[in-house]
Amino acid sequence: MNILLLGGGGREHAFAWKLTQSPACEQLFIAPGNAGTAQHGTNVQLSPNDFEQVGNFCLENAVSMVVVGPEEPLVRGIYDYFVENEHLQHIPVIGPSKEGAQLEGSKAYAKEFMAENNIPTAAYREFMQANLAEGLAYIEQHAMPIVLKADGLAAGKGVLIIKEKEEAKAALKEMLDGKFGAASAKVVIEEFLDGIEFSVFVLTDGKDYKILPVAKDYKRIGEGDTGLNTGGMGAISPVSFVDKELMADVENRIVKPTIKGLATRGIMYKGFVFIGLIKVNGEPFVIEYNCRMGDPETEVVLPRLQNDLLGLLEAVAKGELAEHTIIKDPRAATTIMLVSGGYPEAYEKGKSMSGLSAIKDSLLFHAGTKTQEGQLLTNGGRVLAITSYGNDFQAALAVSNENAKLVDFEGKYYRKDIGFDL
Ligand code: AMP
Ligand code: GLY
């Protein structure tokens, strides 16, 4: 079958690598893709958010499945667009409906969903310009630190953790005044949870679910988790402190009520649920939901998944996921992200890259790369993910760190301490 994969980062390269291992995958198209995805299929210059263009492409190229990498097309309703169009409804879209994607698209929606389903999460209130005074009073009587979250999508920048009341009040005013545009017209204020984070990925057909290998990502730019937040500087799988008991709690208190809650609301959800969790005093709490796989978590999760991924996605589309069992590679996987100098603030693109062919014993997943006149160039803040296997994450990390030295481009930076806190 022909597949269209939407997106163009490291996550999508990992998807392309894994999907094309399936005997059932005939042609893979990636829109827009990157220099890495081009090794596995055909990159096409389509905007994932232009549904009409995407739909026409599917019809013209006999595409029989659309796999959605990033959240934006899902939050904008690509699933619904296909289901509601008589020419497209035979083509399954892997991802939730527009309403299901609200779990990521609106923090307030997600919090209300969790409250309704008794899913453990930080206590919260939501505020808009109309009840600003109440918001300020709420901050005044609240313990510090406190967490302010723009309700809508804010490119990973919409969460502020603040230690001082006056600073929190000023931030609330700024957010409601449009600091993150329409995304912060509503602000969720919640209690700060002190613990250690991890990520659980669930694949669901709307009735049943399968839990994929657990992972932990490292979001800060600097070693020792310092400096600005990024899209993710590295990830590991599995995660040592996520033992059987904690996983059982996650499954019973969070995964099951999530899947059941979606069904109770009548929400179509055939795709990935990425649950950002924090372990506090031995108990799991939900920090956030995402309606897609994580990046760079995918670059360690898919390498540890031994199932035929396309087989699983076909089962999702048909509602037959219950018939499958997830098989995990017992080895650990660690990925490190090589980024452009300056990232996550201003950085330059178009730097020529070399040394990739010298790399042995690692998987290379391109993130921000492109080929121009036969030359490989950087094309984003996050450039290349280097994933390695090992008996434990340290052994895998050592291989990735060695290989990271071999890749060369101006301004190259990476963290060498992924997993440092375990
Ligand atoms: P989010 O976009 O909701 O994932 O938030 C981004 C990051 O902020 C998370 O990965 C956490 O590190 C942190 N964070 C969010 N909410 C909380 C919370 N209630 N307590 C502590 N840290 C939080
Ligand atoms: N690595 C975090 C994310 O994909 O949102």
Short mmCIF file of C-alpha atoms and ligand atoms in Angstrom, two decimals:
data_model
loop_
_atom_site.label_atom_id
_atom_site.label_comp_id
_atom_site.label_asym_id
_atom_site.label_seq_id
_atom_site.Cartn_x
_atom_site.Cartn_y
_atom_site.Cartn_z
CA MET A 1 0.00 0.00 0.00
CA ASN A 2 1.00 3.62 -0.50
CA ILE A 3 1.36 5.76 2.59
CA LEU A 4 1.55 9.50 3.09
CA LEU A 5 3.46 10.58 6.18
CA LEU A 6 3.00 14.20 7.27
CA GLY A 7 5.85 16.10 8.92
CA GLY A 8 9.52 16.69 8.43
CA GLY A 9 11.50 16.17 11.64
CA GLY A 10 13.44 13.46 13.38
CA ARG A 11 10.21 11.83 14.45
CA GLU A 12 9.11 11.51 10.84
CA HIS A 13 12.47 10.10 9.75
CA ALA A 14 12.09 7.45 12.45
CA PHE A 15 8.55 6.72 11.22
CA ALA A 16 9.77 6.50 7.61
CA TRP A 17 12.58 4.13 8.63
CA LYS A 18 10.18 1.90 10.53
CA LEU A 19 7.23 1.97 8.11
CA THR A 20 9.37 1.00 5.14
CA GLN A 21 10.53 -2.13 6.98
CA SER A 22 7.03 -3.42 6.54
CA PRO A 23 6.53 -5.73 3.52
CA ALA A 24 3.10 -4.17 2.98
CA CYS A 25 4.57 -0.70 2.43
CA GLU A 26 4.86 -0.10 -1.31
CA GLN A 27 5.41 3.61 -1.76
CA LEU A 28 6.04 6.04 1.04
CA PHE A 29 5.51 9.77 0.49
CA ILE A 30 6.64 12.25 3.11
CA ALA A 31 5.35 15.83 3.21
CA PRO A 32 7.48 17.84 3.48
CA GLY A 33 10.11 15.42 4.84
CA ASN A 34 13.83 16.12 5.08
CA ALA A 35 17.08 14.76 3.64
CA GLY A 36 16.75 11.68 5.86
CA THR A 37 13.19 10.75 4.93
CA ALA A 38 14.22 10.97 1.27
CA GLN A 39 16.34 7.84 1.87
CA HIS A 40 13.13 5.88 2.51
CA GLY A 41 10.61 7.38 0.14
CA THR A 42 9.62 10.39 -1.88
CA ASN A 43 9.47 13.83 -0.29
CA VAL A 44 6.62 15.94 -1.56
CA GLN A 45 6.21 19.66 -1.16
CA LEU A 46 2.79 19.75 0.42
CA SER A 47 1.76 21.71 3.45
CA PRO A 48 0.39 19.28 6.08
CA ASN A 49 -2.09 22.01 7.04
CA ASP A 50 -3.51 22.43 3.55
CA PHE A 51 -6.05 19.62 3.70
CA GLU A 52 -7.38 20.13 0.21
CA GLN A 53 -3.88 19.76 -1.22
CA VAL A 54 -3.23 16.72 0.98
CA GLY A 55 -6.53 15.12 -0.04
CA ASN A 56 -5.93 15.68 -3.75
CA PHE A 57 -2.44 14.24 -3.47
CA CYS A 58 -3.83 11.11 -1.81
CA LEU A 59 -6.34 10.57 -4.61
CA GLU A 60 -3.80 11.21 -7.36
CA ASN A 61 -1.26 8.83 -5.83
CA ALA A 62 -3.49 5.99 -4.62
CA VAL A 63 -2.54 6.66 -1.01
CA SER A 64 -4.33 4.29 1.34
CA MET A 65 -3.18 5.61 4.71
CA VAL A 66 -2.18 9.01 6.09
CA VAL A 67 0.10 8.97 9.12
CA VAL A 68 0.21 12.34 10.88
CA GLY A 69 3.45 13.23 12.69
CA PRO A 70 2.91 16.71 14.20
CA GLU A 71 -0.03 18.02 16.22
CA GLU A 72 -1.03 20.99 14.12
CA PRO A 73 -2.90 19.23 11.31
CA LEU A 74 -4.68 17.13 13.94
CA VAL A 75 -5.70 20.11 16.06
CA ARG A 76 -6.93 21.77 12.84
CA GLY A 77 -9.05 18.70 12.06
CA ILE A 78 -7.39 16.69 9.29
CA TYR A 79 -9.05 13.51 10.57
CA ASP A 80 -12.51 15.08 10.31
CA TYR A 81 -11.72 16.54 6.88
CA PHE A 82 -11.06 13.04 5.52
CA VAL A 83 -14.02 11.39 7.27
CA GLU A 84 -16.44 14.07 6.08
CA ASN A 85 -15.32 13.96 2.43
CA GLU A 86 -16.95 11.17 0.44
CA HIS A 87 -13.92 10.79 -1.84
CA LEU A 88 -11.48 10.58 1.04
CA GLN A 89 -13.33 8.72 3.77
CA HIS A 90 -11.96 5.34 2.63
CA ILE A 91 -8.43 6.55 3.48
CA PRO A 92 -7.68 6.11 7.18
CA VAL A 93 -5.90 8.96 8.94
CA ILE A 94 -3.77 7.81 11.87
CA GLY A 95 -4.46 10.42 14.53
CA PRO A 96 -7.41 11.65 16.55
CA SER A 97 -10.38 13.68 15.43
CA LYS A 98 -10.32 17.42 15.97
CA GLU A 99 -12.05 17.02 19.30
CA GLY A 100 -9.66 14.28 20.44
CA ALA A 101 -6.73 16.50 19.50
CA GLN A 102 -8.07 19.05 21.98
CA LEU A 103 -6.32 16.97 24.63
CA GLU A 104 -3.21 18.71 23.32
CA GLY A 105 -4.75 21.76 21.64
CA SER A 106 -6.38 23.10 24.80
CA LYS A 107 -4.87 22.71 28.26
CA ALA A 108 -8.23 23.69 29.78
CA TYR A 109 -9.96 20.94 27.77
CA ALA A 110 -7.38 18.41 28.95
CA LYS A 111 -7.75 19.46 32.58
CA GLU A 112 -11.52 19.22 32.44
CA PHE A 113 -11.25 15.80 30.77
CA MET A 114 -8.94 14.60 33.55
CA ALA A 115 -11.21 15.93 36.27
CA GLU A 116 -14.19 14.22 34.66
CA ASN A 117 -12.33 10.90 34.56
CA ASN A 118 -10.59 11.11 37.95
CA ILE A 119 -7.18 11.09 36.32
CA PRO A 120 -4.45 12.30 38.71
CA THR A 121 -3.06 15.72 37.71
CA ALA A 122 -2.12 19.02 39.37
CA ALA A 123 -4.98 21.02 40.91
CA TYR A 124 -5.89 23.96 38.66
CA ARG A 125 -8.14 26.88 37.77
CA GLU A 126 -8.61 28.63 34.45
CA PHE A 127 -8.82 32.39 33.90
CA MET A 128 -9.68 34.79 31.10
CA GLN A 129 -9.56 38.59 30.85
CA ALA A 130 -13.09 38.70 32.29
CA ASN A 131 -12.00 37.14 35.59
CA LEU A 132 -8.48 38.54 35.80
CA ALA A 133 -9.13 39.90 39.30
CA GLU A 134 -10.01 36.41 40.50
CA GLY A 135 -6.86 35.10 38.86
CA LEU A 136 -4.71 37.63 40.69
CA ALA A 137 -6.39 36.74 43.98
CA TYR A 138 -5.87 33.04 43.23
CA ILE A 139 -2.15 33.62 42.74
CA GLU A 140 -2.01 35.70 45.95
CA GLN A 141 -3.28 32.84 48.11
CA HIS A 142 -1.46 30.08 46.19
CA ALA A 143 1.78 28.37 47.27
CA MET A 144 4.86 29.12 45.14
CA PRO A 145 6.17 28.04 42.70
CA ILE A 146 3.11 28.19 40.50
CA VAL A 147 2.60 27.09 36.89
CA LEU A 148 0.93 29.28 34.24
CA LYS A 149 -0.03 27.66 30.96
CA ALA A 150 -1.35 29.26 27.81
CA ASP A 151 -4.48 27.26 26.94
CA GLY A 152 -3.69 26.81 23.24
CA LEU A 153 -0.73 25.66 21.16
CA ALA A 154 2.27 27.92 21.75
CA ALA A 155 5.11 26.00 20.09
CA GLY A 156 6.24 24.54 23.40
CA LYS A 157 6.77 28.00 24.93
CA GLY A 158 3.44 28.53 26.64
CA VAL A 159 4.31 27.12 30.08
CA LEU A 160 5.83 29.36 32.76
CA ILE A 161 6.99 28.13 36.16
CA ILE A 162 7.21 31.11 38.50
CA LYS A 163 8.54 31.42 42.05
CA GLU A 164 7.36 34.94 43.00
CA LYS A 165 3.75 36.06 43.40
CA GLU A 166 4.24 39.51 41.88
CA GLU A 167 6.03 38.01 38.89
CA ALA A 168 3.24 35.46 38.46
CA LYS A 169 0.61 38.19 38.54
CA ALA A 170 2.47 40.22 35.94
CA ALA A 171 2.84 37.10 33.77
CA LEU A 172 -0.88 36.34 34.01
CA LYS A 173 -1.70 39.89 32.85
CA GLU A 174 0.76 39.66 29.97
CA MET A 175 -0.55 36.29 28.87
CA LEU A 176 -4.17 37.43 28.92
CA ASP A 177 -3.05 40.53 27.02
CA GLY A 178 -1.90 38.29 24.19
CA LYS A 179 1.68 37.31 24.99
CA PHE A 180 1.09 34.06 23.08
CA GLY A 181 -1.60 35.50 20.81
CA ALA A 182 -4.96 33.75 20.88
CA ALA A 183 -3.30 30.76 22.60
CA SER A 184 -3.15 32.69 25.88
CA ALA A 185 -6.59 34.31 25.79
CA LYS A 186 -7.27 31.64 28.41
CA VAL A 187 -4.68 30.64 31.01
CA VAL A 188 -4.59 27.53 33.15
CA ILE A 189 -2.95 28.10 36.52
CA GLU A 190 -1.87 25.00 38.31
CA GLU A 191 -0.01 23.66 41.25
CA PHE A 192 3.69 22.93 40.78
CA LEU A 193 4.48 19.23 41.00
CA ASP A 194 7.91 18.33 42.25
CA GLY A 195 9.12 15.04 40.85
CA ILE A 196 10.76 13.30 37.92
CA GLU A 197 9.19 13.23 34.46
CA PHE A 198 8.71 10.41 31.97
CA SER A 199 6.62 9.77 28.87
CA VAL A 200 4.20 6.99 28.10
CA PHE A 201 3.02 6.40 24.53
CA VAL A 202 -0.26 4.68 23.85
CA LEU A 203 -1.59 3.51 20.52
CA THR A 204 -5.37 3.20 20.41
CA ASP A 205 -8.06 2.25 17.93
CA GLY A 206 -10.65 3.95 20.12
CA LYS A 207 -11.65 0.72 21.91
CA ASP A 208 -8.43 -1.03 22.83
CA TYR A 209 -4.96 0.26 23.43
CA LYS A 210 -1.33 -0.86 23.45
CA ILE A 211 1.41 0.73 25.52
CA LEU A 212 4.65 1.33 23.63
CA PRO A 213 8.10 1.42 25.24
CA VAL A 214 8.39 4.08 27.94
CA ALA A 215 10.81 6.98 27.40
CA LYS A 216 12.24 10.08 29.01
CA ASP A 217 13.29 13.17 27.13
CA TYR A 218 15.67 15.97 28.08
CA LYS A 219 14.21 19.34 27.14
CA ARG A 220 16.70 21.89 28.46
CA ILE A 221 19.47 23.17 26.23
CA GLY A 222 22.21 22.88 28.86
CA GLU A 223 23.86 19.94 30.60
CA GLY A 224 22.44 19.17 34.02
CA ASP A 225 19.01 20.36 32.77
CA THR A 226 19.90 24.05 32.72
CA GLY A 227 19.00 26.90 30.40
CA LEU A 228 16.13 27.34 28.00
CA ASN A 229 13.58 24.74 27.01
CA THR A 230 13.97 23.20 23.57
CA GLY A 231 11.95 20.76 21.53
CA GLY A 232 14.12 18.05 23.11
CA MET A 233 17.87 17.43 23.24
CA GLY A 234 17.83 13.68 23.69
CA ALA A 235 15.87 10.74 25.02
CA ILE A 236 16.27 7.31 26.52
CA SER A 237 14.15 4.17 26.65
CA PRO A 238 13.45 2.31 28.91
CA VAL A 239 13.49 4.46 32.07
CA SER A 240 15.02 2.81 35.15
CA PHE A 241 12.66 4.26 37.75
CA VAL A 242 9.56 3.29 35.80
CA ASP A 243 9.21 -0.17 37.26
CA LYS A 244 6.34 -2.68 36.91
CA GLU A 245 4.49 -1.23 39.86
CA LEU A 246 4.61 2.36 38.60
CA MET A 247 3.63 1.21 35.10
CA ALA A 248 0.67 -0.71 36.55
CA ASP A 249 -0.45 2.49 38.31
CA VAL A 250 -0.06 4.45 35.07
CA GLU A 251 -2.08 1.89 33.18
CA ASN A 252 -4.87 1.57 35.74
CA ARG A 253 -5.21 5.16 36.90
CA ILE A 254 -4.33 7.00 33.70
CA VAL A 255 -4.28 4.98 30.48
CA LYS A 256 -7.49 3.01 31.02
CA PRO A 257 -9.57 5.99 32.19
CA THR A 258 -8.19 8.06 29.31
CA ILE A 259 -9.26 5.56 26.65
CA LYS A 260 -12.59 4.99 28.38
CA GLY A 261 -13.13 8.74 28.83
CA LEU A 262 -12.60 9.34 25.11
CA ALA A 263 -15.12 6.65 24.26
CA THR A 264 -17.63 8.00 26.81
CA ARG A 265 -17.43 11.42 25.17
CA GLY A 266 -17.95 9.72 21.80
CA ILE A 267 -14.59 10.99 20.55
CA MET A 268 -13.04 9.28 17.53
CA TYR A 269 -9.44 8.58 18.41
CA LYS A 270 -7.37 6.26 16.26
CA GLY A 271 -3.81 7.18 16.85
CA PHE A 272 -1.15 7.92 19.43
CA VAL A 273 -1.69 9.40 22.86
CA PHE A 274 1.53 10.75 24.36
CA ILE A 275 1.11 11.14 28.10
CA GLY A 276 3.65 13.40 29.80
CA LEU A 277 3.88 12.16 33.38
CA ILE A 278 5.61 13.08 36.59
CA LYS A 279 6.34 10.74 39.48
CA VAL A 280 5.67 12.48 42.79
CA ASN A 281 6.16 10.51 46.02
CA GLY A 282 5.95 7.29 44.04
CA GLU A 283 2.67 8.18 42.31
CA PRO A 284 2.13 9.15 38.67
CA PHE A 285 0.45 12.44 37.70
CA VAL A 286 -0.34 13.73 34.23
CA ILE A 287 1.55 16.89 33.25
CA GLU A 288 0.14 17.01 29.74
CA TYR A 289 -1.39 15.05 26.90
CA ASN A 290 -0.16 15.22 23.33
CA CYS A 291 -2.12 13.81 20.43
CA ARG A 292 0.92 12.48 18.57
CA MET A 293 4.28 10.85 19.19
CA GLY A 294 7.09 12.83 20.85
CA ASP A 295 10.22 14.11 19.23
CA PRO A 296 12.93 12.95 20.07
CA GLU A 297 11.18 10.18 22.05
CA THR A 298 10.07 8.51 18.80
CA GLU A 299 13.74 8.12 17.89
CA VAL A 300 14.13 5.71 20.83
CA VAL A 301 10.62 4.26 21.05
CA LEU A 302 10.35 3.00 17.46
CA PRO A 303 13.84 1.45 17.49
CA ARG A 304 12.71 -0.59 20.50
CA LEU A 305 9.44 -1.67 18.90
CA GLN A 306 9.86 -5.03 17.21
CA ASN A 307 6.35 -5.22 15.75
CA ASP A 308 5.59 -4.40 12.16
CA LEU A 309 4.47 -0.78 12.65
CA LEU A 310 2.34 -0.68 9.54
CA GLY A 311 0.60 -3.85 10.75
CA LEU A 312 -0.24 -2.08 14.01
CA LEU A 313 -1.49 1.03 12.21
CA GLU A 314 -3.68 -1.04 9.90
CA ALA A 315 -5.13 -2.72 12.98
CA VAL A 316 -5.80 0.73 14.47
CA ALA A 317 -7.65 1.76 11.33
CA LYS A 318 -9.75 -1.44 11.33
CA GLY A 319 -10.40 -1.46 15.07
CA GLU A 320 -8.49 -4.72 15.49
CA LEU A 321 -5.71 -3.60 17.79
CA ALA A 322 -6.77 -6.10 20.49
CA GLU A 323 -5.39 -8.90 18.32
CA HIS A 324 -1.84 -7.58 18.58
CA THR A 325 0.85 -7.87 21.25
CA ILE A 326 3.63 -5.33 21.56
CA ILE A 327 7.10 -6.85 21.35
CA LYS A 328 9.92 -4.75 22.78
CA ASP A 329 13.60 -4.96 22.05
CA PRO A 330 15.18 -5.78 25.42
CA ARG A 331 18.09 -3.45 24.73
CA ALA A 332 18.15 0.15 25.84
CA ALA A 333 18.17 2.96 23.29
CA THR A 334 19.56 6.46 23.74
CA THR A 335 19.30 9.29 21.25
CA ILE A 336 21.16 12.58 21.30
CA MET A 337 20.19 15.58 19.22
CA LEU A 338 22.80 17.62 17.41
CA VAL A 339 21.53 21.19 17.19
CA SER A 340 22.52 24.44 15.49
CA GLY A 341 24.53 27.00 17.46
CA GLY A 342 22.18 29.51 19.10
CA TYR A 343 19.19 27.17 19.25
CA PRO A 344 16.57 27.45 20.80
CA GLU A 345 17.01 31.17 20.16
CA ALA A 346 18.20 32.59 16.82
CA TYR A 347 20.39 30.25 14.77
CA GLU A 348 21.58 29.99 11.20
CA LYS A 349 20.57 27.40 8.64
CA GLY A 350 22.24 26.20 5.46
CA LYS A 351 25.51 25.03 7.04
CA SER A 352 27.15 22.21 5.13
CA MET A 353 27.31 18.90 6.95
CA SER A 354 29.89 16.15 6.72
CA GLY A 355 31.04 12.99 8.44
CA LEU A 356 27.70 11.18 8.50
CA SER A 357 29.00 8.28 6.43
CA ALA A 358 31.69 7.56 9.03
CA ILE A 359 29.06 6.66 11.60
CA LYS A 360 28.82 3.01 12.57
CA ASP A 361 26.60 1.21 15.07
CA SER A 362 24.05 4.02 15.37
CA LEU A 363 20.83 4.95 13.64
CA LEU A 364 20.85 8.43 12.19
CA PHE A 365 17.55 10.26 12.11
CA HIS A 366 17.59 13.57 10.30
CA ALA A 367 15.60 16.42 11.82
CA GLY A 368 16.42 19.80 10.24
CA THR A 369 18.36 18.83 7.12
CA LYS A 370 17.97 19.24 3.38
CA THR A 371 19.88 18.39 0.26
CA GLN A 372 20.72 21.17 -2.16
CA GLU A 373 22.70 20.53 -5.33
CA GLY A 374 23.88 17.23 -3.90
CA GLN A 375 25.12 18.86 -0.71
CA LEU A 376 23.71 18.04 2.73
CA LEU A 377 22.82 21.21 4.65
CA THR A 378 21.41 22.04 8.06
CA ASN A 379 17.86 23.30 7.83
CA GLY A 380 16.62 23.78 11.38
CA GLY A 381 17.47 24.16 15.05
CA ARG A 382 17.43 20.46 15.75
CA VAL A 383 19.54 18.90 13.03
CA LEU A 384 20.27 15.23 13.59
CA ALA A 385 19.34 12.57 16.14
CA ILE A 386 21.88 9.82 16.76
CA THR A 387 20.30 6.73 18.30
CA SER A 388 22.26 3.80 19.66
CA TYR A 389 21.43 0.55 21.41
CA GLY A 390 23.19 -0.82 24.47
CA ASN A 391 22.72 -3.12 27.43
CA ASP A 392 21.81 -0.02 29.38
CA PHE A 393 21.26 3.62 28.45
CA GLN A 394 24.81 4.55 29.46
CA ALA A 395 26.32 2.05 27.03
CA ALA A 396 24.01 3.32 24.30
CA LEU A 397 24.84 6.93 25.17
CA ALA A 398 28.57 6.24 24.92
CA VAL A 399 28.13 5.01 21.33
CA SER A 400 25.98 8.02 20.38
CA ASN A 401 28.45 10.44 21.97
CA GLU A 402 31.36 8.87 20.07
CA ASN A 403 29.46 9.12 16.81
CA ALA A 404 28.37 12.70 17.49
CA LYS A 405 32.03 13.70 17.29
CA LEU A 406 32.22 12.40 13.72
CA VAL A 407 29.51 14.67 12.37
CA ASP A 408 30.65 18.14 11.48
CA PHE A 409 28.77 21.36 10.80
CA GLU A 410 29.43 24.94 11.88
CA GLY A 411 27.96 25.66 15.31
CA LYS A 412 27.24 22.00 16.17
CA TYR A 413 26.15 21.58 19.79
CA TYR A 414 24.81 18.63 21.76
CA ARG A 415 24.39 17.52 25.34
CA LYS A 416 26.66 14.69 26.40
CA ASP A 417 24.79 13.97 29.63
CA ILE A 418 21.48 12.51 28.47
CA GLY A 419 20.19 10.32 31.34
CA PHE A 420 22.38 12.15 33.88
CA ASP A 421 19.67 12.19 36.54
CA LEU A 422 18.99 8.45 36.61
P1 AMP B 1 3.75 21.14 29.13
O1 AMP B 1 3.84 21.96 27.87
O2 AMP B 1 2.44 21.14 29.80
O3 AMP B 1 4.37 19.80 28.95
O4 AMP B 1 4.81 21.79 30.13
C1 AMP B 1 6.16 21.94 29.77
C2 AMP B 1 7.03 21.53 30.93
O5 AMP B 1 6.74 22.32 32.06
C3 AMP B 1 6.82 20.09 31.39
O6 AMP B 1 7.54 19.18 30.66
C4 AMP B 1 7.27 20.18 32.82
O7 AMP B 1 8.68 20.10 32.90
C5 AMP B 1 6.86 21.54 33.23
N1 AMP B 1 5.57 21.51 33.92
C6 AMP B 1 4.35 21.66 33.37
N2 AMP B 1 3.38 21.57 34.30
C7 AMP B 1 4.00 21.39 35.48
C8 AMP B 1 3.55 21.24 36.84
N3 AMP B 1 2.26 21.29 37.16
N4 AMP B 1 4.48 21.05 37.79
C9 AMP B 1 5.79 21.02 37.48
N5 AMP B 1 6.28 21.17 36.24
C10 AMP B 1 5.40 21.34 35.25
N1 GLY B 2 9.70 15.88 23.25
C1 GLY B 2 8.49 16.47 23.65
C2 GLY B 2 7.49 16.60 22.59
O1 GLY B 2 7.57 16.00 21.54
O2 GLY B 2 6.52 17.30 22.81
#
